[in-house]
Structure formats: structure tokens, C-alpha cells
PDB file of C-alpha atoms in Angstrom:
ATOM      1  CA  MET S 261      -2.200  -4.096  49.399  1.00  0.00           C
ATOM      2  CA  LEU S 262      -5.719  -2.788  48.775  1.00  0.00           C
ATOM      3  CA  GLU S 263      -4.327   0.499  47.443  1.00  0.00           C
ATOM      4  CA  GLY S 264      -2.116  -1.444  44.998  1.00  0.00           C
ATOM      5  CA  ILE S 265      -5.064  -3.463  43.698  1.00  0.00           C
ATOM      6  CA  LEU S 266      -7.170  -0.319  43.250  1.00  0.00           C
ATOM      7  CA  SER S 267      -4.306   1.406  41.419  1.00  0.00           C
ATOM      8  CA  MET S 268      -3.845  -1.538  39.010  1.00  0.00           C
ATOM      9  CA  SER S 269      -7.607  -1.648  38.444  1.00  0.00           C
ATOM     10  CA  SER S 270      -7.609   2.059  37.537  1.00  0.00           C
ATOM     11  CA  ILE S 271      -4.765   1.554  35.038  1.00  0.00           C
ATOM     12  CA  THR S 272      -6.549  -1.415  33.463  1.00  0.00           C
ATOM     13  CA  MET S 273      -9.750   0.597  33.075  1.00  0.00           C
ATOM     14  CA  ARG S 274      -7.897   3.485  31.385  1.00  0.00           C
ATOM     15  CA  VAL S 275      -6.055   1.167  28.968  1.00  0.00           C
ATOM     16  CA  GLY S 276      -9.254  -0.694  28.158  1.00  0.00           C
ATOM     17  CA  ARG S 277     -11.092   2.569  27.504  1.00  0.00           C
ATOM     18  CA  ARG S 278      -8.364   3.790  25.136  1.00  0.00           C
ATOM     19  CA  PHE S 279      -8.409   0.483  23.254  1.00  0.00           C
ATOM     20  CA  SER S 280     -12.177   0.660  22.879  1.00  0.00           C
ATOM     21  CA  GLU S 281     -12.027   4.251  21.651  1.00  0.00           C
ATOM     22  CA  GLY S 282      -9.368   3.303  19.056  1.00  0.00           C
ATOM     23  CA  ALA S 283     -11.442   0.362  17.865  1.00  0.00           C
ATOM     24  CA  CYS S 284     -14.497   2.586  17.482  1.00  0.00           C
ATOM     25  CA  MET S 285     -12.533   5.089  15.372  1.00  0.00           C
ATOM     26  CA  ALA S 286     -11.467   2.407  12.869  1.00  0.00           C
ATOM     27  CA  ARG S 287     -13.930   1.920  10.016  1.00  0.00           C
ATOM     28  CA  MET S 288     -15.152  -1.611   9.281  1.00  0.00           C
ATOM     29  CA  VAL S 289     -14.167  -3.079   5.903  1.00  0.00           C
ATOM     30  CA  GLY S 290     -14.720  -6.479   4.327  1.00  0.00           C
ATOM     31  CA  TRP S 291     -11.981  -8.846   3.184  1.00  0.00           C
ATOM     32  CA  ARG S 292     -12.668  -7.585  -0.359  1.00  0.00           C
ATOM     33  CA  GLU S 293     -13.489  -3.991  -1.265  1.00  0.00           C
ATOM     34  CA  ARG S 294     -13.711  -1.762  -4.319  1.00  0.00           C
ATOM     35  CA  ALA S 295     -10.826   0.694  -4.493  1.00  0.00           C
ATOM     36  CA  ALA S 296      -9.533   3.516  -6.669  1.00  0.00           C
ATOM     37  CA  LEU S 297      -6.046   4.768  -7.520  1.00  0.00           C
ATOM     38  CA  PRO S 298      -6.942   8.161  -9.041  1.00  0.00           C
ATOM     39  CA  GLU S 299      -3.367   9.275  -9.727  1.00  0.00           C
ATOM     40  CA  LEU S 300      -2.961   6.181 -11.922  1.00  0.00           C
ATOM     41  CA  GLY S 301      -6.279   6.670 -13.700  1.00  0.00           C
ATOM     42  CA  ILE S 302      -7.994   3.759 -11.911  1.00  0.00           C
ATOM     43  CA  SER S 303     -11.480   4.645 -10.646  1.00  0.00           C
ATOM     44  CA  ASP S 304     -12.772   1.221  -9.570  1.00  0.00           C
ATOM     45  CA  MET S 305     -11.021  -2.117  -9.058  1.00  0.00           C
ATOM     46  CA  SER S 306     -11.229  -5.150  -6.792  1.00  0.00           C
ATOM     47  CA  ALA S 307      -8.913  -5.018  -3.775  1.00  0.00           C
ATOM     48  CA  LYS S 308      -8.155  -7.609  -1.119  1.00  0.00           C
ATOM     49  CA  MET S 309      -7.638  -6.420   2.458  1.00  0.00           C
ATOM     50  CA  ASP S 310      -4.653  -8.545   3.492  1.00  0.00           C
ATOM     51  CA  THR S 311      -3.488  -8.190   7.106  1.00  0.00           C
ATOM     52  CA  GLY S 312      -0.807 -10.790   6.370  1.00  0.00           C
ATOM     53  CA  ALA S 313       0.914  -8.418   3.934  1.00  0.00           C
ATOM     54  CA  LEU S 314       2.878  -5.442   5.232  1.00  0.00           C
ATOM     55  CA  SER S 315       2.571  -3.168   2.204  1.00  0.00           C
ATOM     56  CA  CYS S 316       0.179  -2.600  -0.690  1.00  0.00           C
ATOM     57  CA  SER S 317       0.855  -4.127  -4.096  1.00  0.00           C
ATOM     58  CA  LEU S 318      -0.610  -3.678  -7.571  1.00  0.00           C
ATOM     59  CA  HIS S 319      -0.623  -6.058 -10.510  1.00  0.00           C
ATOM     60  CA  ALA S 320       1.221  -4.315 -13.340  1.00  0.00           C
ATOM     61  CA  GLU S 321       2.646  -5.379 -16.680  1.00  0.00           C
ATOM     62  CA  ASP S 322       5.467  -4.123 -18.927  1.00  0.00           C
ATOM     63  CA  ILE S 323       7.355  -2.718 -15.928  1.00  0.00           C
ATOM     64  CA  GLU S 324      10.397  -0.657 -16.938  1.00  0.00           C
ATOM     65  CA  ILE S 325      12.786   1.500 -14.938  1.00  0.00           C
ATOM     66  CA  THR S 326      13.966   4.677 -16.633  1.00  0.00           C
ATOM     67  CA  ASN S 327      16.257   7.544 -15.701  1.00  0.00           C
ATOM     68  CA  HIS S 328      15.670  11.065 -16.941  1.00  0.00           C
ATOM     69  CA  ASP S 329      17.767  14.021 -15.791  1.00  0.00           C
ATOM     70  CA  GLY S 330      19.081  11.989 -12.867  1.00  0.00           C
ATOM     71  CA  THR S 331      15.626  10.995 -11.619  1.00  0.00           C
ATOM     72  CA  ASN S 332      14.590   7.345 -11.559  1.00  0.00           C
ATOM     73  CA  ARG S 333      11.086   6.645 -12.807  1.00  0.00           C
ATOM     74  CA  VAL S 334       9.026   3.524 -13.311  1.00  0.00           C
ATOM     75  CA  ARG S 335       6.863   2.973 -16.368  1.00  0.00           C
ATOM     76  CA  PHE S 336       4.149   0.314 -16.291  1.00  0.00           C
ATOM     77  CA  ARG S 337       0.667  -0.665 -17.413  1.00  0.00           C
ATOM     78  CA  PRO S 338      -1.752  -1.145 -14.484  1.00  0.00           C
ATOM     79  CA  ALA S 339      -4.099  -4.118 -14.375  1.00  0.00           C
ATOM     80  CA  GLY S 340      -7.014  -3.768 -16.773  1.00  0.00           C
ATOM     81  CA  CYS S 341      -5.698  -0.549 -18.322  1.00  0.00           C
ATOM     82  CA  ASP S 342      -4.518   0.156 -21.842  1.00  0.00           C
ATOM     83  CA  GLU S 343      -2.685   3.351 -20.935  1.00  0.00           C
ATOM     84  CA  VAL S 344       0.870   3.328 -19.609  1.00  0.00           C
ATOM     85  CA  CYS S 345       1.759   5.228 -16.411  1.00  0.00           C
ATOM     86  CA  THR S 346       5.116   6.864 -15.693  1.00  0.00           C
ATOM     87  CA  VAL S 347       5.707   7.967 -12.096  1.00  0.00           C
ATOM     88  CA  PRO S 348       8.702   8.703  -9.827  1.00  0.00           C
ATOM     89  CA  LEU S 349      10.356   5.629  -8.339  1.00  0.00           C
ATOM     90  CA  LEU S 350      10.375   5.701  -4.541  1.00  0.00           C
ATOM     91  CA  GLU S 351      12.902   2.881  -4.177  1.00  0.00           C
ATOM     92  CA  MET S 352      13.575  -0.797  -4.853  1.00  0.00           C
ATOM     93  CA  ARG S 353      12.835  -3.162  -1.950  1.00  0.00           C
ATOM     94  CA  SER S 354      13.127  -6.862  -1.241  1.00  0.00           C
ATOM     95  CA  VAL S 355       9.700  -8.346  -0.500  1.00  0.00           C
ATOM     96  CA  LYS S 356       8.937 -11.837   0.792  1.00  0.00           C
ATOM     97  CA  ASP S 357       5.667 -13.303  -0.480  1.00  0.00           C
ATOM     98  CA  SER S 358       3.349 -15.739   1.310  1.00  0.00           C
ATOM     99  CA  GLY S 359       5.333 -18.662  -0.085  1.00  0.00           C
ATOM    100  CA  GLY S 360       8.595 -17.369   1.365  1.00  0.00           C
ATOM    101  CA  HIS S 361      10.024 -16.261  -1.996  1.00  0.00           C
ATOM    102  CA  VAL S 362      11.942 -12.984  -2.032  1.00  0.00           C
ATOM    103  CA  THR S 363      11.679 -10.608  -4.997  1.00  0.00           C
ATOM    104  CA  VAL S 364      12.971  -7.097  -5.585  1.00  0.00           C
ATOM    105  CA  ARG S 365      10.109  -4.772  -6.474  1.00  0.00           C
ATOM    106  CA  PRO S 366       9.774  -1.102  -7.423  1.00  0.00           C
ATOM    107  CA  PHE S 367       7.784   0.998  -4.949  1.00  0.00           C
ATOM    108  CA  ILE S 368       5.888   4.198  -5.708  1.00  0.00           C
ATOM    109  CA  CYS S 369       3.849   6.685  -3.654  1.00  0.00           C
ATOM    110  CA  THR S 370       0.262   7.201  -4.768  1.00  0.00           C
ATOM    111  CA  GLU S 371      -3.239   7.893  -3.474  1.00  0.00           C
ATOM    112  CA  LEU S 372      -5.646   5.105  -2.528  1.00  0.00           C
ATOM    113  CA  VAL S 373      -9.406   5.622  -2.125  1.00  0.00           C
ATOM    114  CA  LEU S 374     -11.516   3.178  -0.097  1.00  0.00           C
ATOM    115  CA  GLY S 375     -15.129   4.256   0.308  1.00  0.00           C
ATOM    116  CA  GLY S 376     -14.917   7.858   1.502  1.00  0.00           C
ATOM    117  CA  GLU S 377     -11.326   7.560   2.754  1.00  0.00           C
ATOM    118  CA  ARG S 378      -8.481   8.998   0.663  1.00  0.00           C
ATOM    119  CA  LEU S 379      -4.949   8.281   1.823  1.00  0.00           C
ATOM    120  CA  SER S 380      -1.407   8.183   0.486  1.00  0.00           C
ATOM    121  CA  VAL S 381       0.290   4.800   0.416  1.00  0.00           C
ATOM    122  CA  GLU S 382       3.516   3.143  -0.658  1.00  0.00           C
ATOM    123  CA  LEU S 383       2.659   0.680  -3.406  1.00  0.00           C
ATOM    124  CA  SER S 384       4.796  -2.083  -4.915  1.00  0.00           C
ATOM    125  CA  LEU S 385       4.425  -3.122  -8.556  1.00  0.00           C
ATOM    126  CA  ILE S 386       4.424  -6.823  -9.396  1.00  0.00           C
ATOM    127  CA  ASP S 387       2.987  -9.051 -12.108  1.00  0.00           C
ATOM    128  CA  ARG S 388       0.119 -10.710 -10.228  1.00  0.00           C
ATOM    129  CA  ALA S 389      -1.550 -12.141 -13.345  1.00  0.00           C
ATOM    130  CA  PRO S 390      -2.483 -15.521 -11.773  1.00  0.00           C
ATOM    131  CA  MET S 391      -4.060 -13.831  -8.744  1.00  0.00           C
ATOM    132  CA  ARG S 392      -7.786 -13.044  -8.406  1.00  0.00           C
ATOM    133  CA  HIS S 393      -7.391  -9.528  -7.009  1.00  0.00           C
ATOM    134  CA  PRO S 394      -5.181  -7.003  -8.828  1.00  0.00           C
ATOM    135  CA  LEU S 395      -4.715  -4.844  -5.721  1.00  0.00           C
ATOM    136  CA  ILE S 396      -3.583  -5.921  -2.258  1.00  0.00           C
ATOM    137  CA  VAL S 397      -4.046  -3.488   0.640  1.00  0.00           C
ATOM    138  CA  GLY S 398      -1.598  -4.370   3.413  1.00  0.00           C
ATOM    139  CA  ARG S 399      -1.702  -3.750   7.134  1.00  0.00           C
ATOM    140  CA  ARG S 400       0.466  -0.627   6.973  1.00  0.00           C
ATOM    141  CA  ALA S 401      -2.353   1.153   5.096  1.00  0.00           C
ATOM    142  CA  LEU S 402      -5.078  -0.468   7.210  1.00  0.00           C
ATOM    143  CA  ARG S 403      -3.547   0.154  10.635  1.00  0.00           C
ATOM    144  CA  GLY S 404      -5.434   2.704  12.718  1.00  0.00           C
ATOM    145  CA  ARG S 405      -7.937   3.368   9.940  1.00  0.00           C
ATOM    146  CA  PHE S 406      -9.802   0.152   9.209  1.00  0.00           C
ATOM    147  CA  THR S 407     -10.863  -3.056  10.955  1.00  0.00           C
ATOM    148  CA  VAL S 408     -11.239  -6.056   8.638  1.00  0.00           C
ATOM    149  CA  ASP S 409     -14.346  -8.250   8.892  1.00  0.00           C
ATOM    150  CA  ALA S 410     -13.154 -11.519   7.345  1.00  0.00           C
ATOM    151  CA  GLU S 411     -16.742 -12.747   6.951  1.00  0.00           C
ATOM    152  CA  SER S 412     -17.943  -9.791   4.868  1.00  0.00           C
ATOM    153  CA  ALA S 413     -17.144  -8.152   1.525  1.00  0.00           C
ATOM    154  CA  ASP S 414     -17.881  -4.892  -0.290  1.00  0.00           C
ATOM    155  CA  LEU S 415     -18.968  -2.979   2.826  1.00  0.00           C
ATOM    156  CA  LEU S 416     -17.755   0.417   1.582  1.00  0.00           C
ATOM    157  CA  GLY S 417     -19.338   0.443  -1.862  1.00  0.00           C
ATOM    158  CA  VAL S 418     -18.046   2.494  -4.791  1.00  0.00           C
ATOM    159  CA  PRO S 419     -14.913   4.600  -4.087  1.00  0.00           C
ATOM    160  CA  GLU S 420     -15.727   8.285  -3.567  1.00  0.00           C
ATOM    161  CA  LEU S 421     -13.273  10.047  -5.852  1.00  0.00           C
ATOM    162  CA  ASN S 422     -14.122  13.454  -4.370  1.00  0.00           C
ATOM    163  CA  ALA S 423     -13.167  12.312  -0.863  1.00  0.00           C
ATOM    164  CA  GLN S 424     -10.848  14.610   1.090  1.00  0.00           C
ATOM    165  CA  LYS S 425      -7.279  13.421   1.498  1.00  0.00           C
ATOM    166  CA  GLU S 426      -6.270  12.337   4.977  1.00  0.00           C
ATOM    167  CA  PRO S 427      -4.150  15.128   6.571  1.00  0.00           C
ATOM    168  CA  GLY S 428      -0.451  14.320   6.737  1.00  0.00           C
ATOM    169  CA  SER S 429      -0.852  10.906   5.150  1.00  0.00           C
ATOM    170  CA  ARG S 430       1.905  11.218   2.543  1.00  0.00           C
ATOM    171  CA  PRO S 431       4.727   8.790   3.443  1.00  0.00           C
ATOM    172  CA  THR S 432       7.822  10.748   4.494  1.00  0.00           C
ATOM    173  CA  LYS S 433      10.205   8.108   5.768  1.00  0.00           C
ATOM    174  CA  ARG S 434      13.170   9.446   3.802  1.00  0.00           C
ATOM    175  CA  SER S 435      14.176  12.574   1.955  1.00  0.00           C
ATOM    176  CA  GLU S 436      13.840  12.564  -1.835  1.00  0.00           C
ATOM    177  CA  THR S 437      17.638  12.692  -2.225  1.00  0.00           C
ATOM    178  CA  SER S 438      18.071   9.662   0.037  1.00  0.00           C
ATOM    179  CA  GLN S 439      15.361   7.803  -1.847  1.00  0.00           C
ATOM    180  CA  ARG S 440      17.012   8.487  -5.213  1.00  0.00           C
ATOM    181  CA  ARG S 441      20.424   7.328  -3.959  1.00  0.00           C
ATOM    182  CA  SER S 442      18.934   4.159  -2.468  1.00  0.00           C
ATOM    183  CA  ALA S 443      16.963   3.402  -5.613  1.00  0.00           C
ATOM    184  CA  THR S 444      19.991   3.947  -7.864  1.00  0.00           C
ATOM    185  CA  SER S 445      22.273   1.640  -5.860  1.00  0.00           C
ATOM    186  CA  ARG S 446      19.682  -1.129  -5.673  1.00  0.00           C
ATOM    187  CA  LEU S 447      18.917  -0.834  -9.363  1.00  0.00           C
ATOM    188  CA  ARG S 448      22.551  -1.369 -10.299  1.00  0.00           C
ATOM    189  CA  ALA S 449      22.838  -4.389  -8.035  1.00  0.00           C
ATOM    190  CA  SER S 450      19.680  -6.325  -8.758  1.00  0.00           C
ATOM    191  CA  LEU S 451      17.354  -5.155 -11.506  1.00  0.00           C
ATOM    192  CA  MET S 452      18.659  -6.805 -14.638  1.00  0.00           C
ATOM    193  CA  PRO S 453      18.434 -10.502 -13.643  1.00  0.00           C
ATOM    194  CA  ARG S 454      14.927 -10.207 -12.199  1.00  0.00           C
ATOM    195  CA  ARG S 455      12.113 -11.906 -14.053  1.00  0.00           C
ATOM    196  CA  GLY S 456       9.233  -9.676 -15.150  1.00  0.00           C
ATOM    197  CA  LEU S 457      11.230  -6.487 -14.590  1.00  0.00           C
ATOM    198  CA  ARG S 458      13.348  -4.958 -17.312  1.00  0.00           C
ATOM    199  CA  ARG S 459      15.431  -1.864 -17.768  1.00  0.00           C
ATOM    200  CA  ALA S 460      14.306   0.514 -20.490  1.00  0.00           C
ATOM    201  CA  GLN S 461      16.818   1.309 -23.201  1.00  0.00           C
TER     202      GLN S 461
END
């Protein structure tokens, strides 16, 4: 009996130590931070750290899906920018918002900079015009990297655009061929009727 108790105590201590070490490795961020999306030409914008959201999302206008040489691309104007971006389309996904409404959104892969951290994320594009923060950073990007202090804001300061990219951080859930096939099938089924999203001619 005593040996069993000692064994359980040893396991608990090891688990607790690992949890503490993981918590120490995560960098503290506030509920609001300044972020950059360098591949989209955005060097400084307000971002909300939202642990209630799974993925990241960016307010964008004039969203259009195009196809050139068999490759689906998305063209859009990021929040606060005059220039239009055209980048490869990762895929179309159904996303449920905080109000329970489901929308089909285009997703792209791009780099996100928070403080001195540079990582690759999957980012959805949506017209968030009524919202206060043009960029939402979800828990998939935060997990294992950052701990959110809900009582603080702007802990990281200005994004460091010369920060080194996190090794192996590019999302690789599917092959490019699989992504293109998935995106094409979903586009045919659901793009045209969606509000705020139109197909380029």
C-alpha cells in the first residue's frame, strides 16, 4: 500500500514538473497586442488574442477567388491598406462564429509576427468591418507559444520584423494537390451565394 502511494506521488511530481516547465516556456501576452503580417505588407496592426477562436482571422474587403493555370488564388484588400494582395488559396472552410452562425471562408497560409516571435499560421479572410480589432489570433497559433493575460494589453510592443521564423512552423496538414482539389470542390458548391465573397470574372 505504501509503495503504491509513493509511486503515485512520484508520477504526480513528474507530471507537475513538466506542466510547470511548459508554462515557463510560453511567453506572456496581453489580450490585445500589436502584430505584423509581413507577407501581406502589414507592419503594425491591432490584434486580439482570442482563446475562444480556433483559428486566426483577418478583416479584408473586396474578396475575390480567381483561378490561373489551374491554381486557385484569393485576391483581397487587407484592413487599412490601399494595395490589393493576391495569394494562393489554401482551402475553403466552414467556420462558426461566436454567435453560432456558420460561414464559408477562404483560408491562406502566411507569416505572423508578435513581438520577437515569427510563425506561420493559417488565416481566414472575412469582412470584420464592425469589429474593433482587424486581426484575431486564435488558440491554434497561441498554443504552446503564448499564455494570455486577460488583464493586460500591449505587453510585446512593436512587432520585430527581423525576427527569425520559428523552425518547422509552416502548416503542412495536407499536400498542395489535396488542398487544391478540396478548395475547388468547395468553391463550386458554396462560393457564389455567400455574402461578402464574390467570384472574379
